[in-house]
Amino acid sequence: MWQPEGMADSFAARFAAVRARFGPLVWGLDPSGDLLNAWGFGDTAAGLDRFADIVLEAAAGTVGLVKPQSAFYERHGWRGIRTLQRLLASARGAGLLTILDVKRGDVGSTNDAYAEAFLGAGAPLEADAVTVHPYLGLAAMGAFVSRASSAGACLLVVTRSSNPEGRIVQEARVMPGTGDGPGTGDGPGTGDGPGTGVGHSVEEALLAEIGTLNVALAPGQIGPVGAVVAPAHLDRAHLEPALDLPAAHALFLAPGVGAQGATSADVARTFAACPGRVMPSASRLLLSAGPDPGALRDAAAALAAKFRAALPATGLDG
Amino acid sequence: MWQPEGMADSFAARFAAVRARFGPLVWGLDPSGDLLNAWGFGDTAAGLDRFADIVLEAAAGTVGLVKPQSAFYERHGWRGIRTLQRLLASARGAGLLTILDVKRGDVGSTNDAYAEAFLGAGAPLEADAVTVHPYLGLAAMGAFVSRASSAGACLLVVTRSSNPEGRIVQEARVMPGTGDGPGTGDGPGTGDGPGTGVGHSVEEALLAEIGTLNVALAPGQIGPVGAVVAPAHLDRAHLEPALDLPAAHALFLAPGVGAQGATSADVARTFAACPGRVMPSASRLLLSAGPDPGALRDAAAALAAKFRAALPATGLDG
């Protein structure tokens, strides 16, 4: 693959490499208070530290990607963030790709500060990918996009979430002309993409905007802007219209596997058009096997094999 | 005012008290790297600590409310969060109302964890109010709402942001029936409120949902669920249709004053129907007077007087 000098390997290339070895499974590291108590560690910052040690030991060499959910670290205050910082650095050091699930999103100047927190060399909480929410507009995320692109990282835009309460916003219809107004001038434009015509939903418009960004940033490849798209449960599929996923030229984080009800078959069906681009994520389902590292490793390896079989694509274009 | 036993004073009552003394101004504490450098402190965790000391000294006894923007603390990693934690505790100890601007929002179980981080006694980053984003649905925020209600805190839902890039989502039209689907059962319902009929925008539907929650939680009063609503600039007012603000029975955080372009006249015009319920926020405009505490105090006092004059209501119903 051609690569401009000084550019890091793209996240998509690094995902393809870990996928070939471990399959596409993302291990969600969500240390709820209930879990820390169930593991006998206590719902404290010290218990959180023990959790981090064990999941690092179990994940390295078993899966390709881990995804800490920030909320479960933030609820322990600065000590929890110190653990998260250590967890991210150790995981990256062990060759794991890290997806930091923070769902940040704000006006442009604030997004710049968040991007400095999470993306690129020197970021204190540096991750290989970070989730963002688009309520204040993907077009306000110029620094997020450019840092992800130059650092070989990935920006995962929450597009279709795994909970039904989000449908009211995600399914709403975009008005013609929104996004055409005077912008700040420092972000990629919206409003002239194919997704912003009347009748398109917010989630469709976002995918179109992501596709436009990726075509510009990584022509002919999978770009640095990905999307969070929940797998449709079979009994709800009629409520959640199919999305044109391949046109986004993107990787997809598929949350909600396991405890939230989605199966590997749901994932395979939802992403049938681009099975090589999906990163299915499970947390509670795996963590319930702990705290024994061997049992955790076995559970993760079994689920990883299941997803490797369900998503048989051999390349990102498969 | 009647108050159930064991309930804390409501945020609205506490806001009315500080407003009577200092006016409605919220001092935004946004220590960007540029600002820390301009103040001669250096863009480091130690510089951030010096910033916190000075703004605490200047704000106490000058304004009624402060609003740290989390991004500018997060970019210093766990040390930055340690400073934020100290800043929040010290500000509350000095009688300031604290609005923590984090714009969190996720699925229900993750929102529960965020609520534990920020709201109620024992939360490590306890604030009097916290901002959230609704991309995954306000109906998924049951724990946020109930904690805010019982702790006398306030949940501020980003509804209309101060940046034009957000219009594409915020102005989209809600589809009939969304939110009527099978919910998690642990959040307040949407879909049967007045705002969810076809033709309503996302921001209108949110305000209606907020009104429904507040009427249920605090009948006849201003409820614990507020909204972030940007003041309309005069030259953009035609692009941003008026909202039915009084029907939300809510307090409003009005961002974007000063450096982002909105004036006190813009705020007064946008909130003319309920001037006693608006909390205008300015950050860069005030911080540019630093780092001298006396100069900061003078700048904040002058702007506070300006907003007190522009928003002359004497009570929350004015």
XYZ file of C-alpha atoms in Angstrom:
636
model
C 0.000 0.000 0.000
C 1.326 3.402 -0.916
C 1.905 5.582 2.055
C 2.979 9.228 2.244
C 6.296 9.711 4.002
C 6.004 10.323 7.725
C 2.486 8.957 7.923
C 1.794 6.224 10.441
C 0.261 2.955 9.273
C -3.455 3.529 9.000
C -5.762 2.139 11.647
C -7.468 0.116 8.921
C -4.164 -1.547 7.999
C -3.385 -2.273 11.624
C -6.906 -3.659 12.162
C -6.477 -5.936 9.139
C -3.246 -7.258 10.660
C -4.682 -8.063 14.110
C -7.845 -9.414 12.501
C -5.852 -11.901 10.461
C -4.310 -13.219 13.647
C -7.107 -12.998 16.241
C -10.319 -12.291 14.362
C -12.311 -9.059 14.582
C -13.562 -9.277 18.181
C -13.233 -6.192 20.392
C -13.127 -6.906 24.103
C -15.082 -4.247 25.974
C -13.469 -3.414 29.313
C -16.417 -2.126 31.361
C -15.632 -2.484 35.072
C -19.010 -1.650 36.599
C -19.352 -1.506 40.363
C -21.330 -4.743 40.248
C -18.537 -6.449 38.344
C -15.783 -5.272 40.688
C -17.837 -6.558 43.610
C -18.610 -9.838 41.861
C -14.903 -10.354 41.278
C -14.307 -9.740 44.978
C -12.131 -6.675 44.392
C -14.462 -4.046 45.860
C -15.931 -1.077 44.047
C -12.917 1.159 44.656
C -10.007 2.675 42.758
C -7.794 -0.113 44.099
C -10.279 -2.707 42.851
C -10.241 -1.016 39.464
C -6.450 -1.324 39.370
C -6.667 -5.053 40.015
C -9.280 -5.348 37.263
C -6.923 -3.610 34.827
C -4.030 -5.953 35.637
C -6.129 -9.055 35.068
C -7.814 -8.032 31.824
C -4.475 -6.916 30.383
C -3.003 -10.306 31.186
C -5.990 -12.103 29.651
C -6.411 -9.937 26.546
C -2.822 -9.751 25.282
C -2.284 -12.570 22.813
C -5.975 -13.529 22.868
C -7.807 -10.753 21.026
C -6.704 -7.972 18.718
C -8.582 -5.053 20.219
C -9.801 -3.810 23.589
C -12.335 -1.071 24.271
C -12.411 0.524 27.721
C -15.642 2.423 28.396
C -14.566 5.682 30.028
C -17.634 6.053 32.269
C -16.571 3.110 34.425
C -13.193 4.717 35.051
C -14.506 8.271 35.492
C -16.763 7.163 38.327
C -13.596 6.631 40.370
C -12.491 10.221 39.777
C -8.872 11.070 38.957
C -7.655 7.748 40.354
C -9.875 5.967 37.848
C -8.445 8.054 35.020
C -4.956 7.216 36.224
C -5.858 3.543 35.897
C -7.360 4.144 32.457
C -4.196 5.941 31.356
C -2.052 3.034 32.538
C -4.407 0.502 30.941
C -4.275 2.245 27.562
C -0.492 2.565 27.578
C 0.047 -1.042 28.680
C -2.419 -2.409 26.144
C -0.773 -0.491 23.308
C 2.605 -1.666 24.542
C 1.349 -5.259 24.385
C 0.325 -4.847 20.740
C -3.399 -4.501 21.370
C -5.343 -1.925 19.391
C -7.185 0.327 21.823
C -10.595 1.861 21.228
C -11.354 4.448 23.889
C -15.118 4.694 24.235
C -15.728 8.240 25.446
C -18.392 9.558 23.047
C -17.103 13.109 23.305
C -18.384 15.872 21.062
C -18.664 19.641 21.418
C -18.048 22.888 19.528
C -14.897 23.147 17.430
C -12.460 24.690 19.919
C -13.501 22.218 22.623
C -13.221 19.297 20.201
C -9.664 20.420 19.500
C -8.880 19.993 23.211
C -10.510 16.560 23.337
C -8.537 15.477 20.280
C -5.334 16.477 22.078
C -6.383 14.359 25.061
C -6.947 11.144 23.112
C -5.247 11.100 19.700
C -1.666 11.253 18.512
C 1.745 10.880 20.107
C 1.935 12.738 23.390
C -1.772 12.589 24.136
C -2.038 11.578 27.807
C -4.841 9.107 27.091
C -3.600 8.139 23.636
C -5.770 5.520 21.978
C -5.754 3.956 18.526
C -9.403 4.888 18.090
C -11.871 7.041 19.949
C -15.657 7.276 19.845
C -17.405 10.629 19.365
C -21.049 11.686 19.213
C -22.285 13.964 16.433
C -25.028 15.996 18.191
C -23.006 19.198 17.686
C -22.029 18.170 14.177
C -19.319 16.044 12.598
C -18.330 19.200 10.695
C -17.110 20.699 14.005
C -14.574 17.882 14.382
C -11.770 19.126 12.160
C -9.008 18.502 14.696
C -10.368 15.072 15.581
C -10.371 14.077 11.912
C -6.953 15.495 11.066
C -5.286 14.035 14.164
C -6.836 10.635 13.522
C -5.665 10.784 9.933
C -2.085 11.826 10.614
C -1.624 9.562 13.655
C -2.949 6.439 11.937
C -5.837 6.444 14.371
C -9.573 6.150 13.855
C -12.480 8.395 14.772
C -15.604 6.332 15.393
C -18.735 8.454 15.022
C -21.774 7.135 16.863
C -24.271 6.825 14.034
C -26.779 4.116 15.028
C -26.607 3.208 18.692
C -27.577 -0.120 20.210
C -30.394 1.279 22.382
C -33.929 2.020 21.159
C -34.053 5.385 22.973
C -31.672 6.844 20.405
C -33.995 6.281 17.435
C -35.837 9.587 17.973
C -32.687 11.538 17.026
C -30.931 9.049 14.744
C -33.986 8.450 12.545
C -35.042 12.102 12.311
C -35.064 13.560 8.782
C -32.430 16.076 7.802
C -33.797 19.362 6.449
C -32.499 20.540 3.086
C -29.829 23.170 3.418
C -28.802 22.528 7.004
C -25.081 22.535 7.198
C -24.938 25.014 4.346
C -24.913 27.977 6.704
C -21.859 29.989 7.648
C -19.454 27.535 9.238
C -16.363 28.144 11.288
C -14.261 27.476 8.250
C -12.017 25.006 10.057
C -14.001 21.856 9.576
C -14.996 19.729 6.632
C -18.213 20.984 5.107
C -21.556 19.270 5.189
C -24.637 20.001 3.242
C -23.451 19.261 -0.253
C -22.988 15.532 0.248
C -25.486 13.032 -1.062
C -26.887 12.406 2.404
C -28.212 15.837 3.211
C -31.151 15.975 0.864
C -34.623 15.996 2.390
C -35.866 12.560 3.282
C -32.515 11.288 4.527
C -32.229 10.329 8.143
C -29.591 11.738 10.451
C -27.772 8.393 10.425
C -27.830 8.205 6.612
C -26.573 11.778 6.326
C -23.747 10.994 8.751
C -22.661 7.920 6.805
C -22.620 9.983 3.612
C -20.548 12.673 5.332
C -18.154 10.012 6.616
C -17.842 8.602 3.094
C -17.028 12.041 1.705
C -14.326 12.568 4.331
C -12.771 9.150 3.771
C -12.688 9.473 -0.020
C -10.873 12.782 0.395
C -8.458 11.586 3.092
C -7.693 8.064 1.857
C -8.714 7.674 -1.792
C -9.354 4.065 -2.719
C -8.842 2.877 0.831
C -10.678 2.567 4.117
C -10.425 6.003 5.671
C -9.759 7.181 9.228
C -13.377 8.086 10.014
C -15.410 5.084 11.109
C -18.894 4.685 12.492
C -20.559 3.013 15.425
C -23.446 1.039 13.952
C -25.372 -1.375 16.128
C -26.267 -4.768 14.661
C -30.000 -5.101 14.046
C -31.662 -7.735 16.165
C -33.760 -10.021 14.003
C -36.995 -8.948 15.715
C -36.232 -5.264 15.316
C -34.714 -5.245 11.843
C -37.901 -3.876 10.284
C -37.684 -0.848 12.603
C -34.131 -0.065 11.567
C -33.791 0.399 7.833
C -30.677 -0.933 6.150
C -27.847 1.530 5.711
C -25.491 1.847 2.726
C -22.450 0.745 4.696
C -19.877 0.079 1.916
C -20.201 3.647 0.588
C -18.811 5.027 3.836
C -15.381 3.499 3.035
C -15.161 3.002 6.763
C -14.641 0.577 9.572
C -17.623 -0.097 11.833
C -17.736 -0.690 15.547
C -20.707 -2.962 16.274
C -21.673 -2.664 19.952
C -24.317 -4.532 21.863
C -23.131 -8.075 21.329
C -23.932 -10.492 24.119
C -25.508 -8.934 27.199
C -27.292 -6.341 25.075
C -28.835 -9.105 22.983
C -27.154 -9.132 19.565
C -25.660 -12.397 18.308
C -22.862 -13.142 15.864
C -25.577 -13.976 13.319
C -27.108 -10.521 13.833
C -23.702 -8.974 13.186
C -23.096 -11.087 10.086
C -26.510 -10.181 8.667
C -26.246 -6.439 9.387
C -22.765 -6.184 7.866
C -23.228 -8.740 5.083
C -22.113 -6.181 2.474
C -18.750 -5.564 4.151
C -17.997 -8.286 6.722
C -14.298 -7.478 6.719
C -14.881 -3.980 8.026
C -16.790 -4.713 11.206
C -15.406 -4.775 14.727
C -17.961 -6.507 16.986
C -17.659 -5.627 20.638
C -18.659 -7.650 23.707
C -18.035 -6.831 27.336
C -20.288 -8.287 30.041
C -20.540 -11.605 28.210
C -16.761 -12.028 28.478
C -16.141 -10.421 31.861
C -18.681 -12.697 33.507
C -16.102 -15.481 33.080
C -13.655 -13.696 35.422
C -11.758 -13.005 37.514
C -9.617 -16.020 36.648
C -7.338 -14.934 33.780
C -7.380 -18.364 32.199
C -11.166 -18.532 32.206
C -11.340 -15.015 30.774
C -8.866 -15.980 28.062
C -10.867 -19.075 27.178
C -14.128 -17.132 26.956
C -12.553 -14.469 24.756
C -10.841 -17.003 22.495
C -14.115 -18.900 22.039
C -16.061 -15.767 21.142
C -13.259 -14.575 18.862
C -13.415 -17.887 16.984
C -17.174 -17.567 16.682
C -16.876 -14.129 15.091
C -14.039 -15.202 12.842
C -16.329 -17.927 11.516
C -19.376 -15.671 11.249
C -17.458 -12.940 9.404
C -15.346 -14.941 6.976
C -13.997 -12.082 4.903
C -10.281 -12.253 4.381
C -9.665 -8.619 3.541
C -11.154 -5.216 4.231
C -12.929 -5.280 0.895
C -14.519 -8.659 1.483
C -41.851 26.437 48.876
C -43.050 23.004 49.947
C -40.283 20.445 49.976
C -40.464 16.708 50.596
C -38.541 15.605 53.641
C -34.989 14.576 52.922
C -34.894 16.364 49.601
C -32.097 18.834 48.993
C -32.944 22.379 47.943
C -33.588 22.312 44.233
C -30.968 23.655 41.862
C -33.553 26.180 40.661
C -33.995 27.521 44.205
C -30.252 27.722 44.703
C -29.836 29.446 41.348
C -32.504 32.006 42.327
C -30.568 32.719 45.511
C -27.182 33.298 43.864
C -28.848 35.201 41.045
C -30.407 37.666 43.493
C -26.964 38.397 44.857
C -24.654 38.211 41.832
C -26.860 38.137 38.754
C -27.191 35.171 36.389
C -23.701 35.131 34.843
C -21.879 31.801 34.612
C -18.103 32.072 34.454
C -16.745 29.486 32.051
C -13.403 28.064 33.230
C -11.789 26.934 29.958
C -8.013 26.747 30.437
C -6.878 26.175 26.874
C -3.196 25.654 26.166
C -3.071 29.100 24.590
C -4.515 30.673 27.724
C -2.116 28.881 30.088
C 0.758 30.063 27.934
C -0.611 33.606 27.705
C -0.833 33.717 31.490
C 2.792 32.611 31.661
C 2.010 29.376 33.507
C 2.931 26.914 30.759
C 0.656 24.367 29.149
C 1.220 21.729 31.833
C -0.623 20.096 34.714
C 1.240 22.412 37.096
C 0.126 25.415 35.054
C -3.429 24.138 35.198
C -3.199 23.981 38.992
C -2.094 27.619 39.154
C -4.995 28.538 36.854
C -7.431 26.819 39.208
C -6.116 28.669 42.255
C -6.457 32.055 40.588
C -9.912 31.630 39.105
C -11.219 30.275 42.403
C -9.889 33.328 44.179
C -11.401 35.643 41.581
C -14.788 33.935 41.209
C -15.776 33.450 44.860
C -17.821 36.447 45.942
C -17.938 37.838 42.386
C -20.254 35.538 40.431
C -22.799 32.931 41.433
C -21.830 30.117 39.095
C -18.752 28.657 37.434
C -18.608 26.201 34.552
C -15.403 24.239 33.970
C -15.232 22.683 30.497
C -13.948 19.153 31.043
C -12.010 18.914 27.764
C -9.417 21.430 28.943
C -8.734 19.351 32.050
C -8.854 15.968 30.298
C -6.088 17.021 27.926
C -3.745 16.904 30.941
C -4.700 13.301 31.683
C -5.333 12.113 35.223
C -3.441 15.067 36.684
C -5.872 17.383 34.933
C -8.822 15.482 36.359
C -7.253 15.732 39.796
C -7.184 19.502 39.351
C -10.774 19.488 38.119
C -11.845 17.451 41.131
C -10.155 19.923 43.487
C -11.591 22.885 41.595
C -15.136 21.551 41.843
C -14.870 20.760 45.558
C -13.285 24.120 46.379
C -15.813 26.056 44.335
C -18.731 24.302 46.009
C -17.101 24.901 49.378
C -16.892 28.615 48.555
C -20.618 28.762 47.831
C -20.342 28.796 44.050
C -22.773 26.724 42.025
C -20.805 24.445 39.723
C -21.845 23.424 36.221
C -19.594 20.674 34.929
C -19.575 20.854 31.143
C -18.883 17.296 30.030
C -21.637 16.615 27.472
C -21.721 12.922 28.316
C -24.385 10.606 26.949
C -24.518 6.876 26.203
C -26.741 3.818 26.611
C -28.600 3.425 29.896
C -26.138 1.309 31.886
C -23.234 3.564 30.900
C -25.243 6.686 31.738
C -25.798 5.219 35.194
C -22.021 5.106 35.669
C -21.591 8.684 34.434
C -24.325 9.863 36.796
C -22.407 8.270 39.681
C -19.287 10.146 38.612
C -20.855 13.607 38.598
C -24.092 13.836 40.603
C -25.021 13.375 44.245
C -23.118 13.138 47.513
C -20.086 10.897 47.179
C -19.617 11.427 43.451
C -15.883 12.030 42.955
C -16.500 14.901 40.545
C -19.703 16.100 42.198
C -21.185 19.151 40.512
C -24.411 21.077 41.032
C -25.232 20.676 37.365
C -23.862 18.644 34.490
C -24.301 18.875 30.731
C -25.334 15.851 28.667
C -25.891 15.266 24.942
C -29.026 13.492 23.717
C -27.754 11.629 20.610
C -28.496 8.281 22.296
C -31.766 9.586 23.710
C -32.847 11.502 26.790
C -35.044 8.493 27.578
C -31.857 6.487 28.305
C -30.931 8.919 31.105
C -33.073 7.599 33.944
C -30.267 7.578 36.512
C -29.064 11.021 35.469
C -32.577 12.422 35.919
C -33.328 10.698 39.222
C -29.952 11.569 40.748
C -30.283 15.197 39.678
C -33.755 15.319 41.148
C -32.920 13.769 44.503
C -29.602 15.595 44.930
C -31.015 19.032 44.128
C -28.822 19.108 41.047
C -29.596 19.917 37.431
C -29.194 17.970 34.218
C -28.574 20.320 31.299
C -29.455 18.654 27.988
C -27.704 20.121 24.970
C -30.654 21.053 22.795
C -29.545 23.920 20.529
C -25.797 24.392 20.462
C -23.947 27.621 19.736
C -22.211 26.339 16.598
C -23.771 26.176 13.126
C -22.406 22.663 12.467
C -24.969 21.243 14.884
C -28.010 22.408 12.916
C -28.026 19.317 10.671
C -28.960 17.122 13.646
C -30.771 19.597 15.882
C -33.104 20.814 13.152
C -33.888 17.377 11.706
C -37.555 16.350 11.844
C -38.626 13.653 14.238
C -40.485 10.731 12.659
C -43.845 9.789 14.120
C -43.650 6.827 16.440
C -39.925 6.898 17.167
C -39.398 6.381 20.828
C -42.552 4.260 20.994
C -40.595 1.069 20.448
C -39.669 -1.393 23.166
C -37.610 0.578 25.660
C -35.378 -0.603 28.452
C -38.161 0.103 30.866
C -35.941 2.058 33.220
C -36.177 5.478 31.648
C -38.914 8.018 31.185
C -40.834 7.384 27.983
C -40.787 9.474 24.873
C -43.049 9.327 21.949
C -46.317 10.282 23.557
C -45.310 13.835 24.406
C -46.479 16.805 22.393
C -43.117 17.244 20.695
C -42.771 13.924 18.935
C -45.387 14.360 16.224
C -44.153 14.601 12.674
C -42.936 18.025 11.720
C -41.279 18.746 15.034
C -37.564 19.250 15.080
C -35.246 17.273 17.318
C -34.703 20.352 19.490
C -38.460 20.976 19.808
C -39.091 17.331 20.680
C -36.379 17.480 23.336
C -37.827 20.597 24.936
C -41.239 18.929 25.046
C -39.720 15.821 26.626
C -37.923 18.012 29.178
C -41.211 19.750 29.975
C -42.956 16.424 30.520
C -40.192 15.274 32.886
C -40.209 18.518 34.874
C -43.980 18.611 35.265
C -43.848 15.079 36.640
C -40.838 15.648 38.913
C -41.555 19.166 40.205
C -45.190 20.103 39.573
C -45.709 23.845 39.454
C -42.012 24.552 39.755
C -38.871 24.709 37.654
C -37.748 21.108 37.377
C -34.319 19.458 37.559
C -33.942 18.924 33.805
C -32.633 22.015 32.036
C -31.499 22.680 28.505
C -28.518 24.205 26.775
C -29.964 26.680 24.279
C -27.662 29.058 22.445
C -28.757 32.652 22.087
C -29.628 33.530 18.496
C -27.307 36.086 16.947
C -29.343 38.835 15.349
C -28.074 37.992 11.853
C -28.854 34.315 12.236
C -32.181 34.523 14.076
C -34.141 33.748 10.911
C -32.198 30.483 10.552
C -33.024 29.367 14.073
C -36.759 29.282 14.685
C -38.019 30.417 18.080
C -38.536 27.667 20.647
C -41.323 27.412 23.225
C -38.999 27.895 26.171
C -41.455 28.560 29.041
C -43.263 25.240 28.447
C -40.094 23.330 29.361
C -40.429 24.504 33.006
C -36.669 24.537 32.928
C -33.533 26.536 33.457
C -31.449 27.312 30.377
C -27.707 27.483 29.974
C -26.932 30.004 27.238
C -23.424 29.414 25.890
C -21.520 31.358 23.313
C -21.500 34.779 24.942
C -18.493 36.948 24.178
C -15.783 35.232 22.160
C -18.333 33.145 20.280
C -20.191 36.290 19.271
C -23.436 36.516 21.248
C -24.151 39.703 23.206
C -26.262 40.371 26.280
C -28.886 41.817 23.933
C -28.929 38.522 21.980
C -29.491 36.656 25.245
C -32.255 39.036 26.365
C -34.038 38.724 23.023
C -33.769 34.924 22.796
C -35.023 34.406 26.357
C -37.513 37.301 26.438
C -40.319 34.941 27.486
C -38.460 33.725 30.598
C -35.521 36.015 31.397
C -35.329 34.760 34.975
C -34.527 31.236 33.876
C -31.427 31.840 31.770
C -27.828 31.321 32.833
C -25.583 33.080 30.285
C -22.044 31.753 30.150
C -18.844 33.533 29.114
C -15.305 32.220 29.294
C -12.638 33.612 26.972
C -14.043 37.146 27.269
C -13.416 37.066 31.032
C -10.234 35.003 31.151
C -8.520 37.379 28.727
C -8.382 39.865 31.645
C -6.087 37.524 33.642
C -3.978 36.355 35.255
C -4.267 39.173 37.785
C -7.072 38.142 40.186
C -8.195 41.719 40.698
C -8.470 42.342 36.960
C -10.349 39.073 36.513
C -12.709 40.031 39.321
C -13.355 43.442 37.784
C -14.083 41.954 34.356
C -16.478 39.378 35.808
C -18.257 41.924 38.000
C -18.734 44.257 35.032
C -20.173 41.516 32.827
C -22.348 40.251 35.673
C -23.813 43.750 36.080
C -24.446 43.937 32.350
C -26.422 40.685 32.394
C -28.280 41.647 35.542
C -29.452 44.778 33.708
C -30.218 42.964 30.442
C -32.236 40.233 32.201
C -34.212 42.233 34.743
C -36.533 39.492 35.968
C -36.723 39.244 39.733
C -37.943 35.665 40.002
C -37.820 32.428 38.060
C -41.275 33.115 36.649
C -40.376 36.568 35.375
